[in-house]
Amino acid sequence: MGLFSSGRGPRSFDYEPRYHDPDDEDDRELKRRMQSQRALQVRRSPYSLYLFLGLLLITILIYQSI
């Protein structure tokens, strides 16, 4: 890459083509859809709801006392 580099020709280019397999892509799309549906079905524990309500109640009480 210098100014006076002589004797260098173009670099060789080795490319291995990757073939498209539509069945494989359909399987990946189905798996992705199933995982997103499974994530929606996961139920959170009610502890997080109780924690949120407790923090909300404390915040309201502090705000009212000021």
Tab-separated table of C-alpha atoms in Angstrom:
chain	number	residue	atom	x	y	z
A	1	MET	CA	0.000	0.000	0.000
A	2	GLY	CA	3.038	2.212	-0.241
A	3	LEU	CA	3.739	4.744	-2.890
A	4	PHE	CA	6.496	2.738	-4.606
A	5	SER	CA	5.263	-0.817	-4.147
A	6	SER	CA	5.951	-2.522	-7.417
A	7	GLY	CA	5.302	-6.021	-8.557
A	8	ARG	CA	2.025	-6.358	-6.762
A	9	GLY	CA	-0.863	-7.492	-8.832
A	10	PRO	CA	-4.483	-7.717	-7.932
A	11	ARG	CA	-5.311	-9.823	-4.928
A	12	SER	CA	-6.794	-13.221	-5.453
A	13	PHE	CA	-10.464	-13.588	-4.718
A	14	ASP	CA	-11.759	-16.874	-3.350
A	15	TYR	CA	-15.524	-17.033	-3.041
A	16	GLU	CA	-17.480	-20.076	-2.020
A	17	PRO	CA	-21.094	-19.575	-3.033
A	18	ARG	CA	-23.684	-20.351	-0.406
A	19	TYR	CA	-26.784	-21.934	-1.792
A	20	HIS	CA	-30.221	-20.787	-0.718
A	21	ASP	CA	-32.405	-23.473	0.815
A	22	PRO	CA	-36.014	-22.175	1.074
A	23	ASP	CA	-37.070	-25.093	3.296
A	24	ASP	CA	-34.395	-24.202	5.831
A	25	GLU	CA	-35.511	-20.563	5.844
A	26	ASP	CA	-39.138	-21.597	6.359
A	27	ASP	CA	-38.064	-23.694	9.344
A	28	ARG	CA	-36.153	-20.759	10.821
A	29	GLU	CA	-39.159	-18.458	10.359
A	30	LEU	CA	-41.440	-20.991	12.047
A	31	LYS	CA	-39.018	-21.424	14.971
A	32	ARG	CA	-38.759	-17.655	15.396
A	33	ARG	CA	-42.535	-17.292	15.406
A	34	MET	CA	-42.939	-20.122	17.904
A	35	GLN	CA	-40.352	-18.585	20.236
A	36	SER	CA	-42.054	-15.197	20.148
A	37	GLN	CA	-45.414	-16.817	20.972
A	38	ARG	CA	-43.811	-18.797	23.782
A	39	ALA	CA	-42.338	-15.609	25.205
A	40	LEU	CA	-45.805	-14.073	25.308
A	41	GLN	CA	-47.202	-17.089	27.129
A	42	VAL	CA	-44.678	-16.901	29.962
A	43	ARG	CA	-46.462	-15.639	33.040
A	44	ARG	CA	-44.735	-13.249	35.376
A	45	SER	CA	-44.860	-13.883	39.050
A	46	PRO	CA	-47.350	-11.779	41.021
A	47	TYR	CA	-44.448	-10.633	43.212
A	48	SER	CA	-43.465	-8.000	40.636
A	49	LEU	CA	-47.036	-6.663	40.606
A	50	TYR	CA	-47.085	-6.447	44.411
A	51	LEU	CA	-43.717	-4.712	44.383
A	52	PHE	CA	-44.939	-2.170	41.830
A	53	LEU	CA	-48.121	-1.479	43.791
A	54	GLY	CA	-46.148	-1.111	47.030
A	55	LEU	CA	-43.732	1.361	45.481
A	56	LEU	CA	-46.635	3.285	43.958
A	57	LEU	CA	-48.391	3.455	47.329
A	58	ILE	CA	-45.237	4.647	49.097
A	59	THR	CA	-44.675	7.285	46.411
A	60	ILE	CA	-48.247	8.568	46.768
A	61	LEU	CA	-47.958	8.691	50.571
A	62	ILE	CA	-44.679	10.618	50.382
A	63	TYR	CA	-46.158	13.005	47.828
A	64	GLN	CA	-49.237	13.622	50.001
A	65	SER	CA	-47.138	14.293	53.101
A	66	ILE	CA	-45.112	17.042	51.393
